[in-house]
PDB file of C-alpha atoms in Angstrom:
ATOM      1  CA  MET A   1      79.836  62.358 130.822  1.00 95.00           C
ATOM      2  CA  GLN A   2      80.561  66.035 131.146  1.00 96.00           C
ATOM      3  CA  ILE A   3      82.515  67.628 128.323  1.00 97.00           C
ATOM      4  CA  ILE A   4      84.405  70.745 129.378  1.00 98.00           C
ATOM      5  CA  THR A   5      85.919  72.879 126.660  1.00 97.00           C
ATOM      6  CA  ALA A   6      89.304  74.487 127.219  1.00 96.00           C
ATOM      7  CA  GLY A   7      89.294  78.171 128.055  1.00 95.00           C
ATOM      8  CA  ARG A   8      89.795  80.983 125.589  1.00 92.00           C
ATOM      9  CA  THR A   9      93.153  81.576 123.936  1.00 88.00           C
ATOM     10  CA  GLY A  10      94.449  84.437 121.810  1.00 74.00           C
ATOM     11  CA  PRO A  11      93.605  82.527 118.591  1.00 58.00           C
ATOM     12  CA  ASN A  12      90.041  81.898 119.901  1.00 59.00           C
ATOM     13  CA  ARG A  13      89.626  85.632 120.387  1.00 63.00           C
ATOM     14  CA  SER A  14      90.949  86.451 116.920  1.00 69.00           C
ATOM     15  CA  VAL A  15      89.252  83.425 115.246  1.00 75.00           C
ATOM     16  CA  ARG A  16      92.187  81.433 113.909  1.00 80.00           C
ATOM     17  CA  PHE A  17      92.665  77.786 113.029  1.00 87.00           C
ATOM     18  CA  GLY A  18      94.921  75.699 115.253  1.00 80.00           C
ATOM     19  CA  GLY A  19      95.236  74.710 118.890  1.00 64.00           C
ATOM     20  CA  GLU A  20      98.701  75.210 120.361  1.00 79.00           C
ATOM     21  CA  ALA A  21      98.222  78.551 122.151  1.00 84.00           C
ATOM     22  CA  PRO A  22      98.037  78.895 125.953  1.00 89.00           C
ATOM     23  CA  LEU A  23      95.017  80.326 127.772  1.00 93.00           C
ATOM     24  CA  ASP A  24      94.712  84.081 127.959  1.00 92.00           C
ATOM     25  CA  ASP A  25      93.709  85.812 131.212  1.00 94.00           C
ATOM     26  CA  ARG A  26      90.009  85.683 130.430  1.00 94.00           C
ATOM     27  CA  GLY A  27      90.325  82.014 129.507  1.00 95.00           C
ATOM     28  CA  ARG A  28      91.810  81.276 132.932  1.00 96.00           C
ATOM     29  CA  ARG A  29      89.059  83.212 134.725  1.00 96.00           C
ATOM     30  CA  ASP A  30      86.343  81.486 132.710  1.00 96.00           C
ATOM     31  CA  VAL A  31      87.701  78.008 133.461  1.00 97.00           C
ATOM     32  CA  VAL A  32      87.857  78.757 137.190  1.00 96.00           C
ATOM     33  CA  ALA A  33      84.267  80.019 136.993  1.00 96.00           C
ATOM     34  CA  VAL A  34      82.965  76.651 135.714  1.00 95.00           C
ATOM     35  CA  ALA A  35      84.855  74.621 138.337  1.00 93.00           C
ATOM     36  CA  GLY A  36      81.961  74.391 140.767  1.00 89.00           C
ATOM     37  CA  GLY A  37      79.775  71.362 140.227  1.00 85.00           C
ATOM     38  CA  ILE A  38      81.914  69.544 137.689  1.00 93.00           C
ATOM     39  CA  GLU A  39      82.446  65.823 137.894  1.00 94.00           C
ATOM     40  CA  PRO A  40      85.948  64.376 138.414  1.00 94.00           C
ATOM     41  CA  VAL A  41      88.116  64.952 135.331  1.00 96.00           C
ATOM     42  CA  VAL A  42      89.374  61.604 134.035  1.00 96.00           C
ATOM     43  CA  ALA A  43      90.800  62.530 130.613  1.00 97.00           C
ATOM     44  CA  CYS A  44      92.038  65.536 128.673  1.00 97.00           C
ATOM     45  CA  GLY A  45      93.561  66.370 125.332  1.00 97.00           C
ATOM     46  CA  PRO A  46      97.273  67.255 124.934  1.00 96.00           C
ATOM     47  CA  GLU A  47      97.053  70.905 123.763  1.00 95.00           C
ATOM     48  CA  PRO A  48      98.516  73.623 126.026  1.00 95.00           C
ATOM     49  CA  ALA A  49      95.149  75.331 126.663  1.00 95.00           C
ATOM     50  CA  THR A  50      93.479  72.000 127.379  1.00 96.00           C
ATOM     51  CA  LEU A  51      96.211  70.963 129.812  1.00 96.00           C
ATOM     52  CA  GLU A  52      96.114  74.322 131.587  1.00 96.00           C
ATOM     53  CA  SER A  53      92.309  74.186 131.799  1.00 97.00           C
ATOM     54  CA  ALA A  54      92.428  70.692 133.314  1.00 97.00           C
ATOM     55  CA  ARG A  55      95.064  71.840 135.841  1.00 96.00           C
ATOM     56  CA  LEU A  56      92.894  74.800 136.841  1.00 97.00           C
ATOM     57  CA  LEU A  57      90.082  72.309 137.469  1.00 97.00           C
ATOM     58  CA  GLY A  58      92.361  70.326 139.803  1.00 94.00           C
ATOM     59  CA  ALA A  59      92.901  67.362 137.497  1.00 94.00           C
ATOM     60  CA  PRO A  60      96.046  65.193 137.726  1.00 93.00           C
ATOM     61  CA  VAL A  61      97.062  66.117 134.171  1.00 91.00           C
ATOM     62  CA  GLU A  62     100.189  63.940 134.014  1.00 89.00           C
ATOM     63  CA  GLN A  63      97.989  60.873 134.552  1.00 93.00           C
ATOM     64  CA  ILE A  64      95.051  61.649 132.289  1.00 95.00           C
ATOM     65  CA  VAL A  65      96.370  63.088 128.992  1.00 97.00           C
ATOM     66  CA  ASP A  66      95.014  61.027 126.106  1.00 97.00           C
ATOM     67  CA  ASP A  67      96.331  61.641 122.588  1.00 96.00           C
ATOM     68  CA  ALA A  68      93.091  60.239 121.144  1.00 97.00           C
ATOM     69  CA  LEU A  69      91.499  63.487 122.410  1.00 98.00           C
ATOM     70  CA  ARG A  70      93.878  65.743 120.458  1.00 97.00           C
ATOM     71  CA  THR A  71      92.313  68.516 118.441  1.00 96.00           C
ATOM     72  CA  LEU A  72      91.691  68.533 114.707  1.00 96.00           C
ATOM     73  CA  ASP A  73      94.861  68.757 112.603  1.00 96.00           C
ATOM     74  CA  VAL A  74      94.158  71.659 110.249  1.00 96.00           C
ATOM     75  CA  GLY A  75      97.419  71.185 108.355  1.00 95.00           C
ATOM     76  CA  ALA A  76      98.455  74.218 106.307  1.00 95.00           C
ATOM     77  CA  TRP A  77      95.649  76.315 107.828  1.00 95.00           C
ATOM     78  CA  ALA A  78      97.231  76.333 111.318  1.00 92.00           C
ATOM     79  CA  GLY A  79      97.418  79.910 112.551  1.00 88.00           C
ATOM     80  CA  LEU A  80      95.348  81.323 109.681  1.00 92.00           C
ATOM     81  CA  ALA A  81      92.167  83.364 110.000  1.00 89.00           C
ATOM     82  CA  PRO A  82      89.259  82.052 107.877  1.00 92.00           C
ATOM     83  CA  GLU A  83      89.548  85.045 105.514  1.00 94.00           C
ATOM     84  CA  GLN A  84      93.134  83.968 104.727  1.00 95.00           C
ATOM     85  CA  VAL A  85      91.950  80.605 103.382  1.00 96.00           C
ATOM     86  CA  PRO A  86      90.907  80.447  99.716  1.00 96.00           C
ATOM     87  CA  PRO A  87      87.072  80.496  99.653  1.00 96.00           C
ATOM     88  CA  HIS A  88      86.830  77.371  97.477  1.00 96.00           C
ATOM     89  CA  GLN A  89      88.859  75.441 100.084  1.00 96.00           C
ATOM     90  CA  LEU A  90      86.611  76.587 102.937  1.00 95.00           C
ATOM     91  CA  ALA A  91      83.533  75.729 100.894  1.00 96.00           C
ATOM     92  CA  ALA A  92      84.845  72.210 100.194  1.00 95.00           C
ATOM     93  CA  TRP A  93      85.687  71.702 103.869  1.00 95.00           C
ATOM     94  CA  PHE A  94      82.251  72.793 105.095  1.00 95.00           C
ATOM     95  CA  ALA A  95      80.401  70.811 102.403  1.00 96.00           C
ATOM     96  CA  ASP A  96      82.230  67.471 102.658  1.00 97.00           C
ATOM     97  CA  PRO A  97      83.143  65.913 106.042  1.00 97.00           C
ATOM     98  CA  GLY A  98      85.768  63.805 104.238  1.00 98.00           C
ATOM     99  CA  ALA A  99      87.526  66.795 102.652  1.00 97.00           C
ATOM    100  CA  THR A 100      91.076  67.766 103.616  1.00 97.00           C
ATOM    101  CA  PRO A 101      91.887  70.882 101.579  1.00 96.00           C
ATOM    102  CA  HIS A 102      94.317  71.917 104.337  1.00 96.00           C
ATOM    103  CA  GLY A 103      96.237  68.642 104.129  1.00 96.00           C
ATOM    104  CA  GLY A 104      95.388  67.685 107.731  1.00 96.00           C
ATOM    105  CA  GLU A 105      92.664  65.535 109.257  1.00 97.00           C
ATOM    106  CA  SER A 106      89.136  65.436 107.864  1.00 98.00           C
ATOM    107  CA  ILE A 107      86.093  66.164 109.996  1.00 98.00           C
ATOM    108  CA  ALA A 108      84.986  62.574 109.356  1.00 98.00           C
ATOM    109  CA  GLY A 109      88.354  61.310 110.588  1.00 98.00           C
ATOM    110  CA  LEU A 110      88.136  63.443 113.744  1.00 98.00           C
ATOM    111  CA  VAL A 111      84.587  62.338 114.502  1.00 98.00           C
ATOM    112  CA  ASP A 112      85.436  58.655 113.887  1.00 98.00           C
ATOM    113  CA  ARG A 113      88.542  58.885 116.113  1.00 98.00           C
ATOM    114  CA  VAL A 114      86.762  60.637 118.969  1.00 98.00           C
ATOM    115  CA  HIS A 115      83.659  58.434 118.804  1.00 97.00           C
ATOM    116  CA  ALA A 116      85.861  55.313 118.843  1.00 98.00           C
ATOM    117  CA  TRP A 117      87.591  56.659 121.970  1.00 98.00           C
ATOM    118  CA  ARG A 118      84.257  57.458 123.617  1.00 96.00           C
ATOM    119  CA  ASP A 119      82.794  54.045 122.813  1.00 95.00           C
ATOM    120  CA  HIS A 120      85.919  52.252 124.076  1.00 96.00           C
ATOM    121  CA  MET A 121      86.062  54.314 127.288  1.00 95.00           C
ATOM    122  CA  MET A 122      82.315  54.298 128.030  1.00 91.00           C
ATOM    123  CA  ASP A 123      82.576  52.581 131.418  1.00 91.00           C
ATOM    124  CA  GLU A 124      85.475  54.754 132.609  1.00 91.00           C
ATOM    125  CA  ILE A 125      83.919  58.073 131.588  1.00 93.00           C
ATOM    126  CA  ALA A 126      80.320  57.566 132.729  1.00 92.00           C
ATOM    127  CA  GLY A 127      79.599  60.102 135.451  1.00 93.00           C
ATOM    128  CA  ARG A 128      82.968  61.787 134.888  1.00 96.00           C
ATOM    129  CA  ALA A 129      84.354  64.757 132.957  1.00 97.00           C
ATOM    130  CA  VAL A 130      86.780  65.236 130.084  1.00 98.00           C
ATOM    131  CA  VAL A 131      88.552  68.489 129.172  1.00 98.00           C
ATOM    132  CA  VAL A 132      89.038  68.979 125.451  1.00 98.00           C
ATOM    133  CA  ALA A 133      89.598  71.528 122.703  1.00 96.00           C
ATOM    134  CA  MET A 134      86.445  72.892 121.093  1.00 95.00           C
ATOM    135  CA  PRO A 135      86.745  70.803 117.874  1.00 96.00           C
ATOM    136  CA  VAL A 136      86.916  67.636 119.989  1.00 98.00           C
ATOM    137  CA  ALA A 137      83.863  68.723 121.987  1.00 98.00           C
ATOM    138  CA  GLN A 138      81.980  69.259 118.716  1.00 97.00           C
ATOM    139  CA  ALA A 139      82.976  65.754 117.629  1.00 98.00           C
ATOM    140  CA  LEU A 140      81.872  64.250 120.953  1.00 97.00           C
ATOM    141  CA  LEU A 141      78.511  66.020 120.769  1.00 97.00           C
ATOM    142  CA  CYS A 142      77.578  65.323 117.153  1.00 96.00           C
ATOM    143  CA  ARG A 143      75.832  62.121 116.125  1.00 95.00           C
ATOM    144  CA  GLU A 144      77.807  61.770 112.888  1.00 96.00           C
ATOM    145  CA  ALA A 145      80.312  63.735 110.844  1.00 97.00           C
ATOM    146  CA  SER A 146      77.611  65.392 108.730  1.00 96.00           C
ATOM    147  CA  ASP A 147      76.241  66.982 111.956  1.00 95.00           C
ATOM    148  CA  TYR A 148      79.629  68.281 113.149  1.00 97.00           C
ATOM    149  CA  PHE A 149      79.122  71.954 112.300  1.00 95.00           C
ATOM    150  CA  ARG A 150      75.685  71.933 113.952  1.00 95.00           C
ATOM    151  CA  ALA A 151      77.264  71.227 117.350  1.00 94.00           C
ATOM    152  CA  GLU A 152      77.998  74.704 118.676  1.00 93.00           C
ATOM    153  CA  VAL A 153      80.443  75.026 121.540  1.00 96.00           C
ATOM    154  CA  ARG A 154      82.107  77.893 123.421  1.00 95.00           C
ATOM    155  CA  PRO A 155      85.373  78.136 125.354  1.00 95.00           C
ATOM    156  CA  ALA A 156      85.225  77.187 129.054  1.00 96.00           C
ATOM    157  CA  ALA A 157      81.760  75.672 128.864  1.00 97.00           C
ATOM    158  CA  VAL A 158      80.284  72.437 130.208  1.00 97.00           C
ATOM    159  CA  TYR A 159      78.214  70.094 128.030  1.00 96.00           C
ATOM    160  CA  ARG A 160      76.681  66.715 128.774  1.00 94.00           C
ATOM    161  CA  TRP A 161      76.747  63.569 126.671  1.00 92.00           C
ATOM    162  CA  PRO A 162      74.551  61.853 125.862  1.00 87.00           C
ATOM    163  CA  ARG A 163      72.363  64.843 125.257  1.00 69.00           C
ATOM    164  CA  ASP A 164      68.721  64.576 126.120  1.00 53.00           C
ATOM    165  CA  ARG A 165      66.288  64.083 123.253  1.00 44.00           C
ATOM    166  CA  THR A 166      65.398  67.775 123.109  1.00 40.00           C
ATOM    167  CA  GLY A 167      69.040  68.931 123.205  1.00 43.00           C
ATOM    168  CA  GLY A 168      70.193  67.362 119.951  1.00 43.00           C
TER     169      GLY A 168
END
């Protein structure tokens, strides 16, 4: 399966929590640039940038949106920059995959949800592509919730799952 991350948005550029912003101009250009060589897109998340990215890749968005691929709910942190979050809350969030200092979804909950979707859809997604927000891509690429922050992703990039043994 190819995992394609949605293109850049204004909040990506300014490093903010949340996922409801549309693509910016660079995000659109970057998505178009990765279009060559991708596999057919069979699923995408419901966020505006994810939907727009999938459309730019020629996907039939109305038929493939899957709410199980929605991004992490960061609760009260939505729209905030990391420096606006109390340091003890950020520390708890990074240290404990089950923590929800923002009142939203835990990293463990996101990883469990996305892995359950992947395992259930295995036959349908083999040799195909999904377009998702970056937190969902991280969840798809990590082995378990404790590895989540080790999975580095960028906007408008293509990743493969399962990764080879040398790729993590």
